[in-house]
């Protein structure tokens, strides 16, 4: 057993930042990637690469071999529970000691919504595995606005979401990764579930104002009906189960149920949570 920390989704939004945080903390990282070629830039004296695909179980043994801790994440997929439960089993089989799982805010609420139920089911599999764990349960990512709304902000000076004036305490993925990196490298985080949020709850109208200020032109937030949002997601090729799960979550946002602000980021990392203003400035290229 080495002191290697395995990071899944290492080229993704959160995973790439977790790799960065672990390297800064001086850890030895194994980054699990689908394409060694595409991820070559990640490699360094502290970061090795493992070729890994959740759809190819034959890649699991080498990916998890001799790993002490794992950052567990997959992209949002309809079979998330099945895929992540298989990864928990692979970690257990390999003798992994501690798992930090990227979950979702509200996972402890039963019955919750589809996405949090999925994450809670995986959390339960981890609890039952006997491995030590930390659950990191973030609210919606600020980066959803650069990754998904950036295109229409650029092209039409507007973004379209079925969220009314619901306020959400969106979090920057860099803060999620900082919390995860601490849980992976420092003692005292075993058995904890961290609900992580940004520093304030804000509406889409307020977000439109912030982005307008940062880009220097007027950006509008458009509250679209659920049917319109459904059609747009379907047009993008999203599977129906994910369309339904997303609409359910937007309903929660609209009703104001995702507005809770926690101080976990500061408590765990010692740094204040990143504001939406800071995120927007740092992501200005996605909106210009
Ligand atoms: N967005 C939100 O607001 C939000 C809020 C709370 C929780 N979450 C949770 O966050 C998770 C998503 O995090 P994220 O945005 O960081 O993910 P992401 O950026 O979508 O992650 C993509 C990563 O997964 C890898 N990947 C995709 N398919 C794979 C496969 N078949 N095998 C192995 N790796 C594969 C990608 O590798 P390649 O580079 O090879 O494509 C990439 O590294 C989801 O579980 C979601 O439920 C999201």
mmCIF file of C-alpha atoms and ligand atoms in Angstrom:
data_model
loop_
_atom_site.group_PDB
_atom_site.id
_atom_site.type_symbol
_atom_site.label_atom_id
_atom_site.label_comp_id
_atom_site.label_asym_id
_atom_site.label_seq_id
_atom_site.Cartn_x
_atom_site.Cartn_y
_atom_site.Cartn_z
ATOM 1 C CA UNK A 1 0.000 0.000 0.000
ATOM 2 C CA UNK A 2 1.423 3.380 -1.029
ATOM 3 C CA UNK A 3 0.178 6.801 0.065
ATOM 4 C CA UNK A 4 -1.253 7.444 -3.397
ATOM 5 C CA UNK A 5 -4.545 9.320 -3.746
ATOM 6 C CA UNK A 6 -6.655 8.336 -6.755
ATOM 7 C CA UNK A 7 -8.728 11.101 -8.352
ATOM 8 C CA UNK A 8 -11.556 9.995 -10.646
ATOM 9 C CA UNK A 9 -12.970 12.446 -13.211
ATOM 10 C CA UNK A 10 -9.554 14.089 -13.134
ATOM 11 C CA UNK A 11 -10.171 16.134 -16.293
ATOM 12 C CA UNK A 12 -13.628 17.310 -15.149
ATOM 13 C CA UNK A 13 -14.866 20.477 -13.424
ATOM 14 C CA UNK A 14 -14.281 19.351 -9.859
ATOM 15 C CA UNK A 15 -11.718 16.559 -10.366
ATOM 16 C CA UNK A 16 -9.217 18.790 -12.185
ATOM 17 C CA UNK A 17 -9.314 21.235 -9.268
ATOM 18 C CA UNK A 18 -8.943 18.389 -6.761
ATOM 19 C CA UNK A 19 -5.767 17.262 -8.560
ATOM 20 C CA UNK A 20 -4.464 20.842 -8.338
ATOM 21 C CA UNK A 21 -5.280 21.106 -4.618
ATOM 22 C CA UNK A 22 -3.647 17.775 -3.831
ATOM 23 C CA UNK A 23 -0.470 18.695 -5.706
ATOM 24 C CA UNK A 24 -0.323 21.974 -3.759
ATOM 25 C CA UNK A 25 -0.658 19.916 -0.555
ATOM 26 C CA UNK A 26 2.310 17.776 -1.665
ATOM 27 C CA UNK A 27 0.311 14.541 -2.159
ATOM 28 C CA UNK A 28 1.084 11.754 -4.611
ATOM 29 C CA UNK A 29 -1.790 11.658 -7.079
ATOM 30 C CA UNK A 30 -2.994 9.072 -9.569
ATOM 31 C CA UNK A 31 -5.311 10.779 -12.033
ATOM 32 C CA UNK A 32 -7.851 8.439 -13.636
ATOM 33 C CA UNK A 33 -8.438 9.504 -17.241
ATOM 34 C CA UNK A 34 -10.114 8.055 -20.299
ATOM 35 C CA UNK A 35 -7.421 9.209 -22.686
ATOM 36 C CA UNK A 36 -3.768 9.227 -21.635
ATOM 37 C CA UNK A 37 -3.041 11.379 -24.661
ATOM 38 C CA UNK A 38 -5.705 13.998 -23.950
ATOM 39 C CA UNK A 39 -4.690 14.213 -20.295
ATOM 40 C CA UNK A 40 -0.919 14.208 -20.875
ATOM 41 C CA UNK A 41 -0.599 17.780 -19.547
ATOM 42 C CA UNK A 42 -1.785 16.610 -16.105
ATOM 43 C CA UNK A 43 1.291 14.418 -15.665
ATOM 44 C CA UNK A 44 4.103 15.601 -13.380
ATOM 45 C CA UNK A 45 6.501 14.247 -10.761
ATOM 46 C CA UNK A 46 3.548 14.231 -8.309
ATOM 47 C CA UNK A 47 0.834 13.081 -10.753
ATOM 48 C CA UNK A 48 0.754 9.765 -12.600
ATOM 49 C CA UNK A 49 -2.003 8.770 -15.009
ATOM 50 C CA UNK A 50 -4.173 5.639 -15.061
ATOM 51 C CA UNK A 51 -6.253 4.738 -18.103
ATOM 52 C CA UNK A 52 -9.759 4.300 -16.726
ATOM 53 C CA UNK A 53 -13.268 4.052 -18.121
ATOM 54 C CA UNK A 54 -16.352 3.427 -15.979
ATOM 55 C CA UNK A 55 -17.754 1.428 -18.899
ATOM 56 C CA UNK A 56 -14.692 -0.837 -19.015
ATOM 57 C CA UNK A 57 -14.542 -2.821 -15.725
ATOM 58 C CA UNK A 58 -11.287 -4.378 -16.948
ATOM 59 C CA UNK A 59 -9.610 -1.008 -16.209
ATOM 60 C CA UNK A 60 -10.665 -0.979 -12.527
ATOM 61 C CA UNK A 61 -8.035 -3.285 -10.964
ATOM 62 C CA UNK A 62 -5.005 -1.371 -12.254
ATOM 63 C CA UNK A 63 -6.635 1.989 -11.537
ATOM 64 C CA UNK A 64 -7.357 1.171 -7.877
ATOM 65 C CA UNK A 65 -4.242 -0.960 -7.166
ATOM 66 C CA UNK A 66 -2.055 0.268 -4.264
ATOM 67 C CA UNK A 67 -4.204 3.322 -3.635
ATOM 68 C CA UNK A 68 -4.752 4.593 -0.076
ATOM 69 C CA UNK A 69 -7.542 7.122 -0.691
ATOM 70 C CA UNK A 70 -9.989 7.887 -3.502
ATOM 71 C CA UNK A 71 -11.847 10.974 -4.676
ATOM 72 C CA UNK A 72 -15.042 9.405 -6.073
ATOM 73 C CA UNK A 73 -16.964 11.286 -8.737
ATOM 74 C CA UNK A 74 -18.626 10.530 -12.045
ATOM 75 C CA UNK A 75 -20.236 12.848 -14.498
ATOM 76 C CA UNK A 76 -24.040 12.962 -14.196
ATOM 77 C CA UNK A 77 -25.292 9.760 -15.859
ATOM 78 C CA UNK A 78 -28.649 7.966 -15.646
ATOM 79 C CA UNK A 79 -26.997 4.874 -14.119
ATOM 80 C CA UNK A 80 -24.920 6.832 -11.586
ATOM 81 C CA UNK A 81 -25.902 4.586 -8.668
ATOM 82 C CA UNK A 82 -24.916 1.367 -10.428
ATOM 83 C CA UNK A 83 -21.659 2.778 -11.799
ATOM 84 C CA UNK A 84 -20.536 4.421 -8.556
ATOM 85 C CA UNK A 85 -21.534 1.387 -6.460
ATOM 86 C CA UNK A 86 -19.303 -0.744 -8.693
ATOM 87 C CA UNK A 87 -16.472 1.720 -8.094
ATOM 88 C CA UNK A 88 -16.998 1.496 -4.329
ATOM 89 C CA UNK A 89 -16.703 -2.305 -4.637
ATOM 90 C CA UNK A 90 -13.513 -1.941 -6.690
ATOM 91 C CA UNK A 91 -12.039 0.358 -4.039
ATOM 92 C CA UNK A 92 -12.924 -2.075 -1.264
ATOM 93 C CA UNK A 93 -11.426 -4.995 -3.194
ATOM 94 C CA UNK A 94 -8.187 -3.044 -3.680
ATOM 95 C CA UNK A 95 -7.879 -2.274 0.046
ATOM 96 C CA UNK A 96 -8.593 1.465 -0.173
ATOM 97 C CA UNK A 97 -8.747 3.059 3.289
ATOM 98 C CA UNK A 98 -10.725 6.281 2.743
ATOM 99 C CA UNK A 99 -13.192 7.568 0.129
ATOM 100 C CA UNK A 100 -14.140 11.195 -0.352
ATOM 101 C CA UNK A 101 -17.359 11.182 -2.362
ATOM 102 C CA UNK A 102 -18.704 14.120 -4.354
ATOM 103 C CA UNK A 103 -22.393 13.994 -3.479
ATOM 104 C CA UNK A 104 -25.154 16.614 -3.578
ATOM 105 C CA UNK A 105 -26.619 19.103 -1.111
ATOM 106 C CA UNK A 106 -29.681 17.697 0.632
ATOM 107 C CA UNK A 107 -28.623 14.051 0.179
ATOM 108 C CA UNK A 108 -29.633 13.366 3.780
ATOM 109 C CA UNK A 109 -33.236 14.476 3.115
ATOM 110 C CA UNK A 110 -35.594 11.570 2.456
ATOM 111 C CA UNK A 111 -37.206 11.078 0.033
ATOM 112 C CA UNK A 112 -35.405 14.122 -1.473
ATOM 113 C CA UNK A 113 -35.207 14.527 -5.247
ATOM 114 C CA UNK A 114 -33.946 12.096 -7.868
ATOM 115 C CA UNK A 115 -30.364 13.355 -7.993
ATOM 116 C CA UNK A 116 -29.892 13.520 -4.222
ATOM 117 C CA UNK A 117 -31.500 10.076 -3.876
ATOM 118 C CA UNK A 118 -28.928 8.732 -6.337
ATOM 119 C CA UNK A 119 -26.066 10.241 -4.361
ATOM 120 C CA UNK A 120 -27.493 9.039 -1.034
ATOM 121 C CA UNK A 121 -27.750 5.483 -2.377
ATOM 122 C CA UNK A 122 -24.014 5.557 -3.156
ATOM 123 C CA UNK A 123 -23.257 7.123 0.230
ATOM 124 C CA UNK A 124 -25.095 4.210 1.847
ATOM 125 C CA UNK A 125 -23.009 1.720 -0.154
ATOM 126 C CA UNK A 126 -19.864 3.458 1.108
ATOM 127 C CA UNK A 127 -21.133 3.412 4.711
ATOM 128 C CA UNK A 128 -21.869 -0.311 4.380
ATOM 129 C CA UNK A 129 -18.430 -1.031 2.869
ATOM 130 C CA UNK A 130 -16.584 -0.482 6.143
ATOM 131 C CA UNK A 131 -14.161 1.963 4.477
ATOM 132 C CA UNK A 132 -13.641 5.325 6.119
ATOM 133 C CA UNK A 133 -15.328 8.182 4.225
ATOM 134 C CA UNK A 134 -16.124 11.876 3.889
ATOM 135 C CA UNK A 135 -19.133 13.068 1.895
ATOM 136 C CA UNK A 136 -18.856 16.450 0.193
ATOM 137 C CA UNK A 137 -22.376 17.635 -0.661
ATOM 138 C CA UNK A 138 -22.288 20.782 -2.802
ATOM 139 C CA UNK A 139 -25.100 23.050 -3.864
ATOM 140 C CA UNK A 140 -25.359 23.993 -7.579
ATOM 141 C CA UNK A 141 -22.055 24.897 -9.234
ATOM 142 C CA UNK A 142 -21.368 28.536 -10.208
ATOM 143 C CA UNK A 143 -19.595 27.003 -13.204
ATOM 144 C CA UNK A 144 -22.986 25.827 -14.574
ATOM 145 C CA UNK A 145 -23.387 29.457 -15.681
ATOM 146 C CA UNK A 146 -20.094 29.452 -17.633
ATOM 147 C CA UNK A 147 -20.330 25.852 -18.911
ATOM 148 C CA UNK A 148 -24.013 25.721 -19.858
ATOM 149 C CA UNK A 149 -25.337 29.315 -20.039
ATOM 150 C CA UNK A 150 -22.135 30.841 -21.432
ATOM 151 C CA UNK A 151 -23.086 30.088 -25.028
ATOM 152 C CA UNK A 152 -26.371 32.037 -25.034
ATOM 153 C CA UNK A 153 -24.850 34.793 -22.894
ATOM 154 C CA UNK A 154 -22.236 35.236 -25.638
ATOM 155 C CA UNK A 155 -24.622 34.904 -28.570
ATOM 156 C CA UNK A 156 -27.858 36.457 -27.267
ATOM 157 C CA UNK A 157 -26.869 38.417 -24.146
ATOM 158 C CA UNK A 158 -29.283 36.260 -22.147
ATOM 159 C CA UNK A 159 -29.590 32.989 -20.258
ATOM 160 C CA UNK A 160 -32.729 30.882 -19.956
ATOM 161 C CA UNK A 161 -33.601 28.859 -16.856
ATOM 162 C CA UNK A 162 -36.936 27.741 -15.305
ATOM 163 C CA UNK A 163 -36.015 29.033 -11.861
ATOM 164 C CA UNK A 164 -38.194 32.112 -11.342
ATOM 165 C CA UNK A 165 -36.651 34.360 -8.718
ATOM 166 C CA UNK A 166 -35.559 31.443 -6.524
ATOM 167 C CA UNK A 167 -32.338 32.164 -4.682
ATOM 168 C CA UNK A 168 -29.571 29.538 -4.642
ATOM 169 C CA UNK A 169 -26.308 29.529 -2.663
ATOM 170 C CA UNK A 170 -24.246 28.435 -5.698
ATOM 171 C CA UNK A 171 -20.699 27.294 -4.985
ATOM 172 C CA UNK A 172 -17.499 27.659 -6.998
ATOM 173 C CA UNK A 173 -16.056 24.234 -7.884
ATOM 174 C CA UNK A 174 -12.658 25.486 -6.671
ATOM 175 C CA UNK A 175 -14.100 25.639 -3.136
ATOM 176 C CA UNK A 176 -15.610 22.155 -3.438
ATOM 177 C CA UNK A 177 -12.183 20.875 -4.515
ATOM 178 C CA UNK A 178 -10.428 22.674 -1.644
ATOM 179 C CA UNK A 179 -12.722 20.992 0.883
ATOM 180 C CA UNK A 180 -12.146 17.605 -0.792
ATOM 181 C CA UNK A 181 -8.352 18.106 -0.856
ATOM 182 C CA UNK A 182 -8.328 18.873 2.888
ATOM 183 C CA UNK A 183 -10.469 15.793 3.599
ATOM 184 C CA UNK A 184 -8.034 13.693 1.531
ATOM 185 C CA UNK A 185 -4.840 14.979 3.122
ATOM 186 C CA UNK A 186 -5.634 15.925 6.730
ATOM 187 C CA UNK A 187 -6.984 14.035 9.738
ATOM 188 C CA UNK A 188 -10.307 14.730 11.408
ATOM 189 C CA UNK A 189 -12.701 14.419 8.456
ATOM 190 C CA UNK A 190 -13.651 10.726 8.637
ATOM 191 C CA UNK A 191 -17.361 10.021 9.022
ATOM 192 C CA UNK A 192 -18.288 13.633 8.142
ATOM 193 C CA UNK A 193 -20.845 14.881 5.610
ATOM 194 C CA UNK A 194 -20.125 18.433 4.495
ATOM 195 C CA UNK A 195 -22.908 20.550 2.962
ATOM 196 C CA UNK A 196 -20.892 23.100 0.999
ATOM 197 C CA UNK A 197 -22.322 26.342 -0.405
ATOM 198 C CA UNK A 198 -21.186 29.700 -1.662
ATOM 199 C CA UNK A 199 -21.185 32.768 0.604
ATOM 200 C CA UNK A 200 -24.669 34.059 -0.334
ATOM 201 C CA UNK A 201 -27.924 32.918 -1.917
ATOM 202 C CA UNK A 202 -28.699 34.897 -5.078
ATOM 203 C CA UNK A 203 -31.390 34.936 -7.774
ATOM 204 C CA UNK A 204 -30.827 34.744 -11.515
ATOM 205 C CA UNK A 205 -31.751 38.437 -11.795
ATOM 206 C CA UNK A 206 -28.872 39.243 -9.430
ATOM 207 C CA UNK A 207 -26.574 36.899 -11.370
ATOM 208 C CA UNK A 208 -27.501 38.683 -14.619
ATOM 209 C CA UNK A 209 -26.521 42.004 -13.005
ATOM 210 C CA UNK A 210 -23.191 40.631 -11.816
ATOM 211 C CA UNK A 211 -22.332 39.169 -15.231
ATOM 212 C CA UNK A 212 -23.476 42.416 -16.926
ATOM 213 C CA UNK A 213 -21.047 44.412 -14.767
ATOM 214 C CA UNK A 214 -18.181 42.023 -15.441
ATOM 215 C CA UNK A 215 -18.644 41.869 -19.233
ATOM 216 C CA UNK A 216 -19.646 45.535 -19.626
ATOM 217 C CA UNK A 217 -22.930 44.922 -21.498
ATOM 218 C CA UNK A 218 -26.498 44.123 -20.459
ATOM 219 C CA UNK A 219 -27.183 40.421 -19.861
ATOM 220 C CA UNK A 220 -30.767 39.293 -19.176
ATOM 221 C CA UNK A 221 -32.012 36.388 -17.126
ATOM 222 C CA UNK A 222 -35.096 34.861 -18.756
ATOM 223 C CA UNK A 223 -37.428 32.721 -16.635
ATOM 224 C CA UNK A 224 -38.614 30.090 -19.138
ATOM 225 C CA UNK A 225 -41.562 27.694 -18.690
ATOM 226 C CA UNK A 226 -40.673 24.120 -17.762
ATOM 227 C CA UNK A 227 -41.804 22.846 -21.187
ATOM 228 C CA UNK A 228 -39.394 25.148 -22.996
ATOM 229 C CA UNK A 229 -36.549 24.040 -20.750
ATOM 230 C CA UNK A 230 -37.512 20.399 -21.379
ATOM 231 C CA UNK A 231 -37.449 20.883 -25.157
ATOM 232 C CA UNK A 232 -34.038 22.594 -25.035
ATOM 233 C CA UNK A 233 -32.519 19.824 -22.919
ATOM 234 C CA UNK A 234 -34.019 17.164 -25.202
ATOM 235 C CA UNK A 235 -32.641 18.988 -28.256
ATOM 236 C CA UNK A 236 -29.164 18.860 -26.693
ATOM 237 C CA UNK A 237 -29.448 15.043 -26.638
ATOM 238 C CA UNK A 238 -29.890 14.682 -22.872
ATOM 239 C CA UNK A 239 -31.525 11.358 -21.875
ATOM 240 C CA UNK A 240 -35.139 11.754 -20.628
ATOM 241 C CA UNK A 241 -34.310 10.576 -17.105
ATOM 242 C CA UNK A 242 -31.741 13.358 -16.728
ATOM 243 C CA UNK A 243 -34.129 15.931 -18.241
ATOM 244 C CA UNK A 244 -36.718 14.959 -15.610
ATOM 245 C CA UNK A 245 -34.143 15.017 -12.808
ATOM 246 C CA UNK A 246 -32.883 18.457 -13.879
ATOM 247 C CA UNK A 247 -36.424 19.882 -14.061
ATOM 248 C CA UNK A 248 -37.140 18.520 -10.599
ATOM 249 C CA UNK A 249 -34.029 20.277 -9.291
ATOM 250 C CA UNK A 250 -34.953 23.558 -11.004
ATOM 251 C CA UNK A 251 -38.321 23.288 -9.216
ATOM 252 C CA UNK A 252 -36.481 23.044 -5.889
ATOM 253 C CA UNK A 253 -34.375 26.072 -6.822
ATOM 254 C CA UNK A 254 -37.476 28.032 -7.870
ATOM 255 C CA UNK A 255 -39.228 27.260 -4.571
ATOM 256 C CA UNK A 256 -36.260 28.653 -2.635
ATOM 257 C CA UNK A 257 -35.300 25.328 -1.057
ATOM 258 C CA UNK A 258 -31.626 25.608 -2.111
ATOM 259 C CA UNK A 259 -30.932 28.949 -0.451
ATOM 260 C CA UNK A 260 -29.305 27.717 2.732
ATOM 261 C CA UNK A 261 -25.814 29.152 3.278
ATOM 262 C CA UNK A 262 -23.286 27.156 5.291
ATOM 263 C CA UNK A 263 -19.838 28.186 6.569
ATOM 264 C CA UNK A 264 -18.286 24.770 5.876
ATOM 265 C CA UNK A 265 -15.853 26.016 3.211
ATOM 266 C CA UNK A 266 -14.280 28.477 5.637
ATOM 267 C CA UNK A 267 -14.398 26.055 8.570
ATOM 268 C CA UNK A 268 -12.649 23.274 6.637
ATOM 269 C CA UNK A 269 -10.222 25.262 4.459
ATOM 270 C CA UNK A 270 -9.691 28.418 6.540
ATOM 271 C CA UNK A 271 -10.518 30.512 3.440
ATOM 272 C CA UNK A 272 -13.710 32.449 2.744
ATOM 273 C CA UNK A 273 -15.966 30.903 0.084
ATOM 274 C CA UNK A 274 -15.547 32.457 -3.379
ATOM 275 C CA UNK A 275 -18.267 34.991 -4.267
ATOM 276 C CA UNK A 276 -20.261 34.922 -7.511
ATOM 277 C CA UNK A 277 -18.622 38.260 -8.392
ATOM 278 C CA UNK A 278 -15.167 36.685 -8.109
ATOM 279 C CA UNK A 279 -16.246 33.611 -10.091
ATOM 280 C CA UNK A 280 -17.679 35.827 -12.862
ATOM 281 C CA UNK A 281 -14.487 37.906 -13.073
ATOM 282 C CA UNK A 282 -12.320 34.784 -13.224
ATOM 283 C CA UNK A 283 -14.584 33.265 -15.912
ATOM 284 C CA UNK A 284 -15.081 36.401 -17.997
ATOM 285 C CA UNK A 285 -13.842 34.681 -21.173
ATOM 286 C CA UNK A 286 -16.841 32.318 -21.016
ATOM 287 C CA UNK A 287 -19.249 35.290 -21.178
ATOM 288 C CA UNK A 288 -17.468 37.703 -23.565
HETATM 289 N N1 LIG B 1 -23.402 20.731 -11.636
HETATM 290 C C1 LIG B 1 -23.892 20.906 -10.440
HETATM 291 O O1 LIG B 1 -24.474 21.962 -10.136
HETATM 292 C C2 LIG B 1 -23.772 19.811 -9.403
HETATM 293 C C3 LIG B 1 -24.200 20.051 -8.089
HETATM 294 C C4 LIG B 1 -24.063 19.042 -7.126
HETATM 295 C C5 LIG B 1 -23.499 17.823 -7.484
HETATM 296 N N2 LIG B 1 -23.102 17.618 -8.769
HETATM 297 C C6 LIG B 1 -22.516 16.314 -9.125
HETATM 298 O O2 LIG B 1 -21.230 16.545 -9.661
HETATM 299 C C7 LIG B 1 -20.902 15.476 -10.546
HETATM 300 C C8 LIG B 1 -20.323 16.055 -11.802
HETATM 301 O O3 LIG B 1 -19.135 16.735 -11.479
HETATM 302 P P1 LIG B 1 -18.286 17.500 -12.587
HETATM 303 O O4 LIG B 1 -19.122 18.611 -13.160
HETATM 304 O O5 LIG B 1 -16.946 17.798 -12.035
HETATM 305 O O6 LIG B 1 -18.176 16.379 -13.661
HETATM 306 P P2 LIG B 1 -17.801 16.549 -15.182
HETATM 307 O O7 LIG B 1 -16.947 17.748 -15.409
HETATM 308 O O8 LIG B 1 -19.023 16.354 -15.977
HETATM 309 O O9 LIG B 1 -16.884 15.259 -15.239
HETATM 310 C C9 LIG B 1 -16.485 14.797 -16.358
HETATM 311 C C10 LIG B 1 -15.318 13.851 -15.994
HETATM 312 O O10 LIG B 1 -15.785 12.526 -16.029
HETATM 313 C C11 LIG B 1 -14.973 11.844 -16.971
HETATM 314 N N3 LIG B 1 -15.742 10.797 -17.616
HETATM 315 C C12 LIG B 1 -16.838 10.911 -18.399
HETATM 316 N N4 LIG B 1 -17.251 9.685 -18.811
HETATM 317 C C13 LIG B 1 -16.384 8.794 -18.266
HETATM 318 C C14 LIG B 1 -16.261 7.378 -18.330
HETATM 319 N N5 LIG B 1 -17.098 6.615 -19.045
HETATM 320 N N6 LIG B 1 -15.259 6.810 -17.645
HETATM 321 C C15 LIG B 1 -14.383 7.544 -16.931
HETATM 322 N N7 LIG B 1 -14.432 8.884 -16.828
HETATM 323 C C16 LIG B 1 -15.422 9.494 -17.500
HETATM 324 C C17 LIG B 1 -14.513 12.913 -17.949
HETATM 325 O O11 LIG B 1 -13.392 12.491 -18.643
HETATM 326 P P3 LIG B 1 -13.072 12.938 -20.162
HETATM 327 O O12 LIG B 1 -12.169 14.149 -20.043
HETATM 328 O O13 LIG B 1 -12.397 11.772 -20.726
HETATM 329 O O14 LIG B 1 -14.382 13.256 -20.831
HETATM 330 C C18 LIG B 1 -14.237 14.041 -16.981
HETATM 331 O O15 LIG B 1 -13.011 13.867 -16.323
HETATM 332 C C19 LIG B 1 -22.179 14.677 -10.769
HETATM 333 O O16 LIG B 1 -22.123 13.493 -10.018
HETATM 334 C C20 LIG B 1 -23.258 15.595 -10.232
HETATM 335 O O17 LIG B 1 -24.381 14.903 -9.721
HETATM 336 C C21 LIG B 1 -23.211 18.575 -9.720
#
